[in-house]
Steps between C-alpha positions, in 0.01 A plus 500: 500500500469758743187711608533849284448670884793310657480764796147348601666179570806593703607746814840693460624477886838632594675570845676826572748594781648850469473477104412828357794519300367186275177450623365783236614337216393211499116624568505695234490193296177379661193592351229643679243241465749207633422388851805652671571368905826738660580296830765774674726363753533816713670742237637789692597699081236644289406139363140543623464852393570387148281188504198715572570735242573265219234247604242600705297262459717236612464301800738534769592369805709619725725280699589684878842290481724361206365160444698422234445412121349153478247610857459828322379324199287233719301817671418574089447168404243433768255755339572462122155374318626397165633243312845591487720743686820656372737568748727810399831611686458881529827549303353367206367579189240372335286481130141366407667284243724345759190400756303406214766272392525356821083444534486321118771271648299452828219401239742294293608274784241439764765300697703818608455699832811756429567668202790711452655757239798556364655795698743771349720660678499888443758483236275251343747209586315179619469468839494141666173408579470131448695206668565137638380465842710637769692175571581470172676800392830453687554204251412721186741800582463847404282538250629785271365689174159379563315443192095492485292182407288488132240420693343384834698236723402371797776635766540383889506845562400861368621881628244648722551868371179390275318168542142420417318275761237303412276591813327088531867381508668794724184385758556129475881534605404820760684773314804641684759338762378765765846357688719649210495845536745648232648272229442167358115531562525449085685212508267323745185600378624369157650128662160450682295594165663230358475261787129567458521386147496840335718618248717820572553622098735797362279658211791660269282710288387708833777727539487780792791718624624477864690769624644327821635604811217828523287306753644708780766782577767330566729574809680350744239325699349404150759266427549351838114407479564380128789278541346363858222396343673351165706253807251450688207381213735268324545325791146524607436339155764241578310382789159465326607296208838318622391460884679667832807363513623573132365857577750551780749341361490762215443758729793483719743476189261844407651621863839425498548550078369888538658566826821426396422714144381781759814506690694505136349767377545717841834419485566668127224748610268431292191588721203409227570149459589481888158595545332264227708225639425621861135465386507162396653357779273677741198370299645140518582480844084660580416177323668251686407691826131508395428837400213525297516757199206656577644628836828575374630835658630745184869604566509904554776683316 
């Protein structure tokens, strides 16, 4: 069973950029004794305003630049002293029953390195936060009316809105991609858990709310970066686990599949999903000309 003081054996770390419209909620629901790291990625909103005034005692570090979520979280990770850390979007919602859940089933099964919850929706739908590995799910289809689990499973792959790390196992595998910079950083920290011989496990009867989509004000540029970054880290991930060539291959179907869509949607003026598409095709043809992520130029609007 789990310590009584479950906030002396974990860190609450979360990464903001520009989210003081969520950012306040979700810190409300961390106690003031819990060991709470804020890693900012240059928020230009009131995000850092609110952090000091709703935890003050926090630590935070202030990136100069957007480094991304899964480098933001690696500049937290790299100073956390306990045993676990929980790794919260900003846009989400949390309860003490739902992290102690997840720290009795860390007890429970010494095996795991990632625990996950199940996550709500706001309407209090399920949201999907458990999977098949990536190059698996084609096969399986849409998955629709998701339904939650009586009890743990072991899962190739949990939602990163909430995960807990077991800190010995995040260190043995070196926490974070720092290649990927938005996107899919979950997926791969969960496939090289498991290559490690940890278990990645959904924990049913932890059950937090994720609001989605409040990370950030969205705009123009916003989705240009977004949908760059969703092109170009699935093919990124491509490379690492399939090898080079199946990574272009992909990636110049990516570049002629949303090119054409772009053009379609011009065409019947439909300027949103021109720009998605746009987006996509842009961030596939940076891979296969060996742009790096990290360095990618954000689109002005």
């Amino acid at each position: 069973m789990a310590s009584k003081d479950i906030w002396s054996r974990l860190t609450v770390l979360t990464v903001t950029h520009n989210g003081g419209e969520v950012v306040g909620n979700m810190l409300k629901t961390i106690p003031a004794q819990a060991s709470l790291i804020v890693v900012d990625n240059a928020s230009t909103d009131d995000t850092l305003d609110i952090v000091r005034s709703l935890a003050p005692k926090a630590k935070l570090i202030c990136n100069e630049i957007g480094l991304g979520y899964g480098n933001g979280m690696n500049c937290g990770l790299q100073v956390v002293e306990t045993e676990f850390a929980l790794l919260v979007n900003p846009d989400s919602v949390l309860t003490e029953e739902a992290i102690t859940a997840l720290i009795e089933a860390a007890d429970r099964f010494p095996e795991g390195g990632l625990f996950g919850p199940t996550v709500l929706n706001p309407d209090g739908s399920i949201e999907l936060s458990h999977d098949v590995n990536m190059f698996a799910r084609s096969a399986l289809g849409k998955r629709v009316g998701e339904v939650s689990p009586e009890g743990p499973i072991s899962a190739d792959f949990v939602s990163g809105a909430v995960v807990l790390l077991r800190m010995a196992a995040g260190r043995e595998v070196g926490f974070f991609d720092p290649e990927i910079f938005l996107y899919y950083e979950d997926d791969d920290i969960c496939t090289r858990l498991r290559q490690a011989g940890h278990s990645v496990i959904l924990v049913p009867s932890a059950v937090i709310t994720h609001i989605g989509g409040g990370s950030v004000r969205p705009n123009q540029a916003y989705y240009w970066e977004k949908f760059w970054h969703i092109s170009w880290s699935r093919l990124y991930f491509e490379k690492k686990y399939h090898g080079t060539s199946s990574a272009r291959r992909l990636g110049w179907r990516y570049a002629l599949r949303y090119a054409l869509k772009a053009v379609g949607y011009m065409l019947v003026w439909n300027k949103t999903k021109a720009w998605r598409d746009a987006a996509r095709c842009a961030g596939a043809l940076g891979f296969l000309f060996g742009k790096r992520a990290s360095v990618m130029p954000v689109a002005t609007a």
